[in-house]
Coordinates of C-alpha atoms in Angstrom, one line a residue:
Chain A
L1 CA -20.6 29.4 -39.3
G2 CA -17.0 30.0 -38.2
V3 CA -17.4 27.5 -35.4
E4 CA -18.8 24.9 -37.7
T5 CA -15.9 25.3 -40.2
T6 CA -13.5 24.9 -37.3
A7 CA -15.3 21.9 -35.9
S8 CA -15.4 20.2 -39.3
Q9 CA -11.6 20.2 -39.4
I10 CA -11.4 17.6 -36.6
R11 CA -9.8 14.3 -37.5
L12 CA -9.9 11.3 -35.1
Y13 CA -7.2 8.7 -35.6
E14 CA -8.4 5.4 -34.2
L15 CA -7.3 1.8 -33.9
V16 CA -9.6 -0.6 -35.8
F17 CA -10.3 -4.3 -35.8
D18 CA -10.4 -6.2 -39.1
D19 CA -14.1 -5.4 -39.5
G20 CA -13.4 -1.7 -39.4
R21 CA -14.9 -1.1 -35.9
S22 CA -13.0 1.0 -33.4
S23 CA -11.0 -1.2 -31.1
S24 CA -9.7 1.0 -28.4
P25 CA -11.8 1.8 -25.3
Y26 CA -10.0 5.1 -25.1
V27 CA -11.0 6.0 -28.6
W28 CA -14.6 5.3 -27.7
R29 CA -14.4 7.8 -24.9
I30 CA -13.5 10.5 -27.5
R31 CA -16.2 9.4 -29.9
Y32 CA -18.7 10.0 -27.1
A33 CA -17.0 13.3 -26.0
L34 CA -17.2 14.6 -29.6
A35 CA -20.9 13.6 -29.7
R36 CA -21.5 15.4 -26.4
K37 CA -20.0 18.5 -27.9
G38 CA -21.9 18.0 -31.2
L39 CA -18.7 18.0 -33.2
P40 CA -18.5 16.2 -36.5
F41 CA -15.2 14.6 -37.3
E42 CA -13.4 12.6 -39.9
S43 CA -12.2 9.2 -38.8
V44 CA -8.8 7.9 -39.8
P45 CA -8.7 4.2 -39.2
L46 CA -5.3 2.7 -38.3
G47 CA -3.9 -0.7 -37.4
F48 CA -1.5 -1.2 -34.5
T49 CA 1.4 -1.5 -36.8
Q50 CA 0.7 1.7 -38.8
I51 CA 0.9 3.9 -35.7
P52 CA 4.7 4.5 -35.6
A53 CA 4.9 5.4 -39.3
V54 CA 1.8 7.7 -39.4
F55 CA 2.8 9.7 -36.3
K56 CA 6.6 9.4 -37.1
G57 CA 7.2 8.4 -33.5
R58 CA 5.5 11.4 -32.0
F59 CA 2.6 9.4 -30.6
K60 CA 2.6 5.8 -29.6
T61 CA -1.1 5.4 -28.8
V62 CA -4.5 6.5 -30.1
P63 CA -6.8 8.4 -29.8
V64 CA -5.0 11.2 -31.6
I65 CA -7.0 14.2 -32.8
E66 CA -6.0 16.7 -35.4
H67 CA -7.7 20.1 -35.1
G68 CA -6.4 22.8 -37.5
D69 CA -2.6 22.7 -37.1
R70 CA -2.8 21.1 -33.7
M71 CA -2.3 17.3 -33.0
M72 CA -2.6 15.7 -29.6
A73 CA -2.8 12.3 -28.0
E74 CA -4.1 11.0 -24.6
S75 CA -7.9 10.7 -24.2
W76 CA -7.9 12.8 -21.0
D77 CA -5.9 15.6 -22.6
I78 CA -8.2 15.5 -25.7
A79 CA -11.4 15.7 -23.6
E80 CA -10.2 18.7 -21.6
Y81 CA -9.0 20.3 -24.8
L82 CA -12.4 20.0 -26.4
D83 CA -13.9 21.9 -23.5
R84 CA -11.3 24.6 -23.8
A85 CA -11.5 24.9 -27.6
F86 CA -15.3 24.8 -27.8
P87 CA -16.5 26.6 -24.7
D88 CA -19.9 27.5 -26.2
R89 CA -20.9 23.9 -26.7
P90 CA -22.2 21.6 -24.0
P91 CA -19.4 21.0 -21.5
I92 CA -17.9 17.5 -21.0
F93 CA -16.9 18.5 -17.4
S94 CA -19.0 20.8 -15.2
G95 CA -15.8 21.8 -13.3
P96 CA -12.7 20.6 -11.6
A97 CA -14.5 18.7 -8.8
E98 CA -16.4 16.5 -11.3
N99 CA -13.2 16.1 -13.4
A100 CA -11.3 14.9 -10.3
M101 CA -14.0 12.4 -9.4
V102 CA -14.2 11.0 -12.9
R103 CA -10.4 10.5 -12.8
L104 CA -10.8 8.6 -9.6
F105 CA -13.4 6.4 -11.2
D106 CA -11.1 5.9 -14.1
A107 CA -8.2 4.8 -11.8
W108 CA -10.4 2.2 -10.3
F109 CA -12.1 1.0 -13.4
V110 CA -9.0 0.6 -15.6
R111 CA -7.0 -1.1 -12.9
D112 CA -9.7 -3.5 -11.9
L113 CA -11.9 -4.1 -14.9
F114 CA -9.5 -3.8 -17.8
K115 CA -7.1 -6.3 -16.3
K116 CA -9.9 -8.8 -15.6
T117 CA -11.4 -8.2 -19.1
F118 CA -8.1 -8.7 -20.8
S119 CA -7.7 -12.0 -18.9
V120 CA -10.9 -13.3 -20.6
Y121 CA -10.6 -11.7 -24.0
A122 CA -6.9 -11.6 -24.9
L123 CA -7.3 -14.2 -27.6
D124 CA -10.5 -12.7 -29.0
I125 CA -8.7 -9.4 -29.4
Y126 CA -6.0 -11.2 -31.4
N127 CA -8.4 -12.9 -33.6
A128 CA -10.4 -9.7 -34.3
A129 CA -7.3 -7.7 -35.2
R130 CA -6.3 -7.0 -38.7
P131 CA -4.2 -9.9 -40.0
D132 CA -1.2 -7.5 -40.4
D133 CA -1.5 -6.5 -36.7
R134 CA -1.8 -10.0 -35.3
P135 CA 1.9 -10.9 -35.1
Y136 CA 2.7 -7.5 -33.3
F137 CA -0.3 -8.0 -30.9
R138 CA 0.7 -11.6 -30.0
E139 CA 4.4 -10.7 -29.6
S140 CA 3.9 -7.6 -27.4
R141 CA 1.1 -9.2 -25.2
E142 CA 2.9 -12.5 -24.7
R143 CA 5.9 -10.4 -23.6
W144 CA 3.6 -8.8 -20.9
L145 CA 2.5 -12.3 -20.0
K146 CA 6.2 -13.3 -19.6
G147 CA 6.1 -15.8 -22.4
T148 CA 2.7 -17.4 -21.7
T149 CA 0.8 -17.8 -25.0
L150 CA -2.5 -16.1 -25.5
E151 CA -4.1 -19.5 -25.9
A152 CA -2.7 -20.8 -22.6
F153 CA -3.5 -17.5 -20.8
T154 CA -7.2 -17.8 -21.8
A155 CA -7.6 -21.6 -21.7
S156 CA -9.7 -21.4 -18.6
R157 CA -11.3 -18.1 -19.3
E158 CA -14.8 -19.1 -18.4
S159 CA -13.7 -19.4 -14.8
R160 CA -12.7 -15.7 -14.8
L161 CA -16.0 -14.5 -16.1
P162 CA -17.6 -14.4 -12.6
G163 CA -14.8 -12.1 -11.5
V164 CA -15.4 -9.7 -14.4
R165 CA -19.1 -9.6 -13.6
D166 CA -18.6 -9.2 -9.9
A167 CA -16.2 -6.3 -10.6
L168 CA -19.1 -4.4 -12.1
A169 CA -21.1 -4.6 -8.9
P170 CA -20.5 -0.9 -7.9
L171 CA -21.8 0.2 -11.3
R172 CA -25.0 -1.9 -10.7
S173 CA -25.6 -0.5 -7.2
H174 CA -25.1 3.1 -8.5
L175 CA -27.4 2.5 -11.5
E176 CA -30.2 1.2 -9.3
R177 CA -30.5 4.7 -8.0
N178 CA -29.4 6.7 -11.1
A179 CA -30.2 6.6 -14.8
F180 CA -26.6 7.1 -15.7
L181 CA -23.2 7.0 -13.8
G182 CA -23.2 10.8 -14.1
G183 CA -26.7 11.0 -12.5
N184 CA -29.6 12.2 -14.6
T185 CA -27.5 12.6 -17.8
P186 CA -24.5 10.7 -19.0
N187 CA -21.1 12.2 -18.2
Y188 CA -17.5 11.2 -18.9
A189 CA -17.7 8.3 -16.4
D190 CA -20.4 6.9 -18.6
F191 CA -18.2 7.4 -21.6
I192 CA -15.3 5.5 -19.9
A193 CA -17.5 2.6 -19.0
L194 CA -19.4 2.5 -22.3
G195 CA -16.0 2.5 -24.1
A196 CA -15.1 -0.7 -22.3
F197 CA -18.3 -2.3 -23.4
H198 CA -17.9 -1.2 -27.0
W199 CA -14.4 -2.6 -27.0
V200 CA -15.6 -6.0 -25.7
A201 CA -18.7 -6.0 -28.0
C202 CA -16.5 -5.6 -31.0
M203 CA -14.4 -8.8 -30.4
Q204 CA -16.0 -11.1 -27.8
T205 CA -16.9 -14.7 -28.6
L206 CA -18.1 -15.3 -25.0
P207 CA -20.9 -12.9 -23.7
M208 CA -19.5 -10.7 -21.0
L209 CA -22.7 -10.3 -19.1
A210 CA -25.3 -12.6 -17.6
K211 CA -28.8 -12.9 -19.0
N212 CA -30.4 -11.4 -15.9
D213 CA -28.1 -8.4 -15.5
D214 CA -31.0 -6.0 -16.0
V215 CA -29.5 -2.9 -14.4
L216 CA -26.6 -2.8 -16.8
R217 CA -28.8 -3.7 -19.7
G218 CA -31.2 -0.8 -19.0
W219 CA -28.2 1.6 -18.7
L220 CA -26.7 0.4 -22.0
D221 CA -30.0 0.7 -23.8
R222 CA -30.5 4.2 -22.4
S223 CA -27.0 5.3 -23.2
F224 CA -27.1 3.9 -26.8
A225 CA -30.4 5.8 -27.3
F226 CA -28.9 9.0 -25.9
Y227 CA -26.1 8.9 -28.4
P228 CA -27.4 7.2 -31.6
E229 CA -24.7 8.8 -33.7
V230 CA -22.0 7.0 -31.7
T231 CA -23.7 3.7 -31.2
R232 CA -25.2 3.1 -34.7
G233 CA -25.0 -0.6 -35.5
F234 CA -24.6 -1.6 -31.8
N235 CA -27.1 -3.7 -30.0
A236 CA -26.6 -4.2 -26.3
S237 CA -28.1 -7.7 -26.5
T238 CA -24.9 -9.1 -28.0
L239 CA -23.1 -8.5 -24.6
F240 CA -25.5 -10.7 -22.8
E241 CA -26.0 -14.5 -22.6
S242 CA -29.1 -15.4 -24.6
Chain B
L1 CA -25.7 36.0 14.5
G2 CA -29.0 34.2 13.6
V3 CA -27.1 31.7 11.6
E4 CA -24.7 31.0 14.4
T5 CA -27.5 30.4 16.8
T6 CA -29.1 28.0 14.4
A7 CA -25.8 26.3 13.7
S8 CA -25.1 25.8 17.4
Q9 CA -28.3 23.8 17.8
I10 CA -26.8 20.9 15.8
R11 CA -26.5 17.7 17.7
L12 CA -24.5 14.7 16.3
Y13 CA -25.4 11.3 17.6
E14 CA -22.5 9.0 17.2
L15 CA -21.4 5.5 18.0
V16 CA -18.3 5.4 20.2
F17 CA -15.7 2.8 21.2
D18 CA -14.9 2.2 24.9
D19 CA -12.2 5.0 24.8
G20 CA -14.9 7.5 23.7
R21 CA -13.7 7.9 20.1
S22 CA -16.2 7.9 17.3
S23 CA -16.4 4.3 15.9
S24 CA -18.5 4.7 12.7
P25 CA -16.8 5.5 9.4
Y26 CA -20.2 7.1 8.4
V27 CA -20.2 9.4 11.4
W28 CA -16.7 10.5 10.5
R29 CA -18.0 11.6 7.1
I30 CA -20.4 13.9 8.9
R31 CA -17.8 15.2 11.3
Y32 CA -15.8 16.3 8.2
A33 CA -18.9 17.7 6.5
L34 CA -19.7 19.8 9.5
A35 CA -16.1 21.1 9.6
R36 CA -16.3 21.9 5.9
K37 CA -19.4 24.0 6.6
G38 CA -17.8 25.5 9.7
L39 CA -20.7 24.3 11.8
P40 CA -20.2 23.7 15.6
F41 CA -22.1 20.8 17.0
E42 CA -22.8 19.0 20.3
S43 CA -21.7 15.3 20.3
V44 CA -24.0 12.7 21.8
P45 CA -22.0 9.5 22.2
L46 CA -23.9 6.3 22.1
G47 CA -23.1 2.6 22.3
F48 CA -24.6 0.1 19.8
T49 CA -27.1 -1.2 22.4
Q50 CA -28.4 2.3 23.3
I51 CA -29.5 3.1 19.7
P52 CA -33.0 1.5 19.8
A53 CA -34.0 3.1 23.1
V54 CA -32.6 6.6 22.3
F55 CA -34.4 6.8 18.9
K56 CA -37.4 4.8 20.0
G57 CA -37.0 2.6 16.9
R58 CA -37.1 5.5 14.5
F59 CA -33.5 5.2 13.5
K60 CA -31.4 2.0 13.5
T61 CA -28.1 3.5 12.6
V62 CA -25.9 6.6 13.2
P63 CA -25.0 9.2 12.3
V64 CA -28.2 11.0 13.3
I65 CA -28.3 14.8 13.5
E66 CA -30.8 17.0 15.4
H67 CA -31.1 20.5 14.1
G68 CA -33.9 22.5 15.6
D69 CA -37.0 20.3 15.6
R70 CA -35.6 18.1 12.8
M71 CA -33.9 14.8 13.3
M72 CA -32.5 12.7 10.4
A73 CA -30.3 9.7 9.8
E74 CA -28.2 8.4 6.8
S75 CA -25.0 10.2 6.1
W76 CA -25.8 11.0 2.5
D77 CA -29.1 12.6 3.4
I78 CA -27.4 14.5 6.2
A79 CA -24.7 15.8 4.0
E80 CA -27.2 17.0 1.3
Y81 CA -29.4 18.5 4.0
L82 CA -26.4 20.6 5.4
D83 CA -25.9 22.1 1.9
R84 CA -29.7 23.0 1.7
A85 CA -29.9 24.3 5.2
F86 CA -26.8 26.4 5.1
P87 CA -26.5 27.6 1.5
D88 CA -24.3 30.6 2.5
R89 CA -21.5 28.4 3.9
P90 CA -19.0 26.5 1.7
P91 CA -20.7 23.8 -0.2
I92 CA -20.1 20.1 0.4
F93 CA -21.1 19.4 -3.2
S94 CA -20.5 21.8 -6.1
G95 CA -23.5 20.3 -8.0
P96 CA -25.3 17.2 -9.0
A97 CA -22.4 15.9 -11.3
E98 CA -19.9 15.9 -8.4
N99 CA -22.5 14.4 -6.1
A100 CA -23.2 11.5 -8.6
M101 CA -19.5 10.8 -9.0
V102 CA -18.8 10.7 -5.3
R103 CA -21.7 8.3 -4.9
L104 CA -20.1 6.1 -7.5
F105 CA -16.9 6.2 -5.6
D106 CA -18.8 5.3 -2.4
A107 CA -20.4 2.3 -4.1
W108 CA -17.0 1.0 -5.0
F109 CA -15.2 1.9 -1.8
V110 CA -17.7 0.5 0.6
R111 CA -18.2 -2.7 -1.3
D112 CA -14.6 -3.5 -1.8
L113 CA -12.7 -1.9 1.0
F114 CA -15.1 -2.1 3.9
K115 CA -15.6 -5.9 3.3
K116 CA -11.8 -6.5 3.2
T117 CA -11.2 -4.2 6.2
F118 CA -13.8 -6.0 8.3
S119 CA -12.2 -9.4 7.4
V120 CA -8.9 -8.1 9.1
Y121 CA -10.3 -6.1 12.0
A122 CA -13.6 -7.8 13.1
L123 CA -12.1 -9.0 16.4
D124 CA -10.3 -5.6 17.0
I125 CA -13.7 -3.8 16.7
Y126 CA -15.2 -6.2 19.2
N127 CA -12.3 -5.6 21.7
A128 CA -12.5 -1.8 21.3
A129 CA -16.3 -1.7 21.8
R130 CA -17.8 -0.7 25.1
P131 CA -18.1 -3.8 27.3
D132 CA -21.9 -3.4 27.3
D133 CA -21.9 -3.5 23.5
R134 CA -19.6 -6.5 23.0
P135 CA -22.3 -9.3 23.3
Y136 CA -24.5 -7.6 20.8
F137 CA -21.6 -7.0 18.4
R138 CA -20.4 -10.6 18.6
E139 CA -23.9 -12.1 18.2
S140 CA -25.0 -9.9 15.3
R141 CA -21.7 -10.2 13.4
E142 CA -21.3 -13.9 13.9
R143 CA -24.8 -14.3 12.5
W144 CA -23.6 -12.4 9.3
L145 CA -20.7 -14.9 9.3
K146 CA -23.1 -17.8 9.5
G147 CA -21.8 -19.0 12.9
T148 CA -18.1 -18.5 12.4
T149 CA -16.6 -16.9 15.5
L150 CA -14.9 -13.6 15.3
E151 CA -11.7 -15.4 16.5
A152 CA -11.9 -18.0 13.8
F153 CA -12.8 -15.5 11.1
T154 CA -9.7 -13.4 11.8
A155 CA -7.3 -16.2 12.7
S156 CA -5.3 -15.8 9.5
R157 CA -5.9 -12.1 9.1
E158 CA -2.3 -11.2 8.3
S159 CA -2.8 -13.1 5.0
R160 CA -5.7 -10.7 4.1
L161 CA -3.7 -7.5 4.7
P162 CA -2.1 -7.5 1.2
G163 CA -5.6 -7.6 -0.2
V164 CA -6.6 -4.5 1.8
R165 CA -3.5 -2.7 0.8
D166 CA -3.9 -3.6 -2.9
A167 CA -7.5 -2.4 -2.9
L168 CA -6.2 1.1 -2.2
A169 CA -4.2 1.1 -5.4
P170 CA -6.7 3.4 -7.3
L171 CA -6.4 6.0 -4.5
R172 CA -2.7 5.9 -4.7
S173 CA -2.6 6.4 -8.5
H174 CA -5.0 9.3 -8.2
L175 CA -3.1 10.9 -5.3
E176 CA 0.1 10.7 -7.3
R177 CA -1.4 13.4 -9.5
N178 CA -3.7 15.2 -7.1
A179 CA -3.3 16.6 -3.6
F180 CA -6.7 15.2 -2.5
L181 CA -9.2 12.8 -4.0
G182 CA -11.3 15.9 -4.8
G183 CA -8.4 17.5 -6.7
N184 CA -6.9 20.7 -5.3
T185 CA -9.1 20.6 -2.1
P186 CA -10.7 17.8 -0.2
N187 CA -14.2 16.9 -1.1
Y188 CA -16.8 14.4 0.2
A189 CA -14.8 11.5 -1.4
D190 CA -11.9 12.4 0.8
F191 CA -14.3 12.5 3.8
I192 CA -15.5 9.0 2.9
A193 CA -12.0 7.6 2.6
L194 CA -10.7 9.5 5.7
G195 CA -13.7 8.1 7.7
A196 CA -12.6 4.6 7.0
F197 CA -9.0 5.3 8.1
H198 CA -10.3 7.0 11.3
W199 CA -12.4 3.9 12.0
V200 CA -9.4 1.6 11.6
A201 CA -7.1 3.9 13.5
C202 CA -9.4 3.8 16.5
M203 CA -9.4 0.0 16.9
Q204 CA -6.5 -1.6 15.0
T205 CA -3.9 -3.8 16.6
L206 CA -2.3 -4.5 13.3
P207 CA -1.1 -1.5 11.1
M208 CA -3.3 -1.2 8.0
L209 CA -0.6 0.3 5.8
A210 CA 2.9 -0.5 4.9
K211 CA 5.8 1.6 6.0
N212 CA 6.7 2.8 2.5
D213 CA 3.1 3.7 1.5
D214 CA 4.2 7.3 1.0
V215 CA 1.4 8.6 -1.2
L216 CA -1.3 7.7 1.3
R217 CA 0.8 9.0 4.1
G218 CA 1.2 12.4 2.4
W219 CA -2.5 12.6 1.7
L220 CA -3.5 11.7 5.3
D221 CA -1.1 14.3 6.7
R222 CA -2.4 17.0 4.4
S223 CA -6.0 16.1 5.2
F224 CA -5.4 16.1 8.9
A225 CA -3.7 19.5 8.6
F226 CA -6.6 20.8 6.6
Y227 CA -9.2 19.9 9.2
P228 CA -7.4 20.1 12.6
E229 CA -10.7 20.4 14.4
V230 CA -11.8 17.0 13.2
T231 CA -8.5 15.2 13.6
R232 CA -7.3 16.5 16.9
G233 CA -5.4 13.7 18.7
F234 CA -4.9 11.7 15.5
N235 CA -1.5 10.9 14.1
A236 CA -1.4 9.2 10.7
S237 CA 1.7 7.3 11.8
T238 CA -0.3 4.9 13.9
L239 CA -1.8 3.5 10.6
F240 CA 1.6 2.5 9.3
E241 CA 4.0 -0.3 10.1
S242 CA 6.9 1.2 12.0

């Protein structure tokens, strides 16, 4: 009972799109991590422009969790904290070797796939954001793009889609031999990859994946079935060309 | 004593260049794996064109190990076999989660880096091969290249070097926070990556890495110092522009 009381005190601060769905791939990792540990939580939805005021400058990014009198940001720190704080629940990481390997996967996945994904969906993210957040999103991202508008940046986005799909080839070849990236059961590498697909599914106006991409389709369906409490309302089919 | 007798019966069949050095990145993985387990072995050096006759068609690729009356190919099968056959020695894999994650790293690394590396070093591999092996290597690889000669394929290889170096960026960002890919100690992911660098070091006529690539230099030096019995005669400096 004591544990459940403690668990129920978790709050997850997340960034949301205008339709209320969580918009950060990093927040999605923590939604899966909390499900893995069987921890209920209260969601605190925020827009980009509310973050500075809500955290009074202490945190610049979400996810942020609040647990008792502790608040912390950074998805990796949060995931490791959940294992320390709830050692009697199913572990997110089996040990330091798995942790190091998932971090290596993350280094590759974020660098390669996030960059390519943004180059296709930058304008979709803008359009899906809360109206109040759009000016901030445009201004900050167009600064990254050295003045190129989101519209100009994504004008020939169809031509970049094969690059996004090709970047997923290592996932496909791994999933031809394994039910999940983590092997027989999903692990934090699955949560990282699933987070990216949730992010895209929440804002895409151009399907990320080809109709015949069966290996990824099977994995998404298995993962969504494994964590129904995270994926309620999601259907993998929206990510695929019809 | 019984264990040592058994261990001493291991033979490693490997592909070698004309100078006698092991030329397969997959064999290097097993050289490291045997060192991790502290297992001595007898090397059986082969050229490409000797493989069919020596194995009577049973195996088409090296590494092959012989242990007692058992012979097996495929580096992943061999590594897992060593953990099963020598459970009292240091494990290569801490468990299935680490194993799955290293396989995912392998899927990315081989697909991305091996392809790019071959596009720079195809002719160097040919020139480093035993003279008897060169016609086979040229003929089989030029068939992969749909008739393009090795010379034409590598004519503008300098222009591909930035792509090879950039593909290593996830390793760099991971190694900025970790001594080894495996975290505090090398694991099979390190062996996979080290194998690729040994392969290149044995045949390159164009340094693979830039002078200022300090993060990879530190990791190579640490790894070579960790396994002196594997890396004897190697100096990481040959991989870097002077």
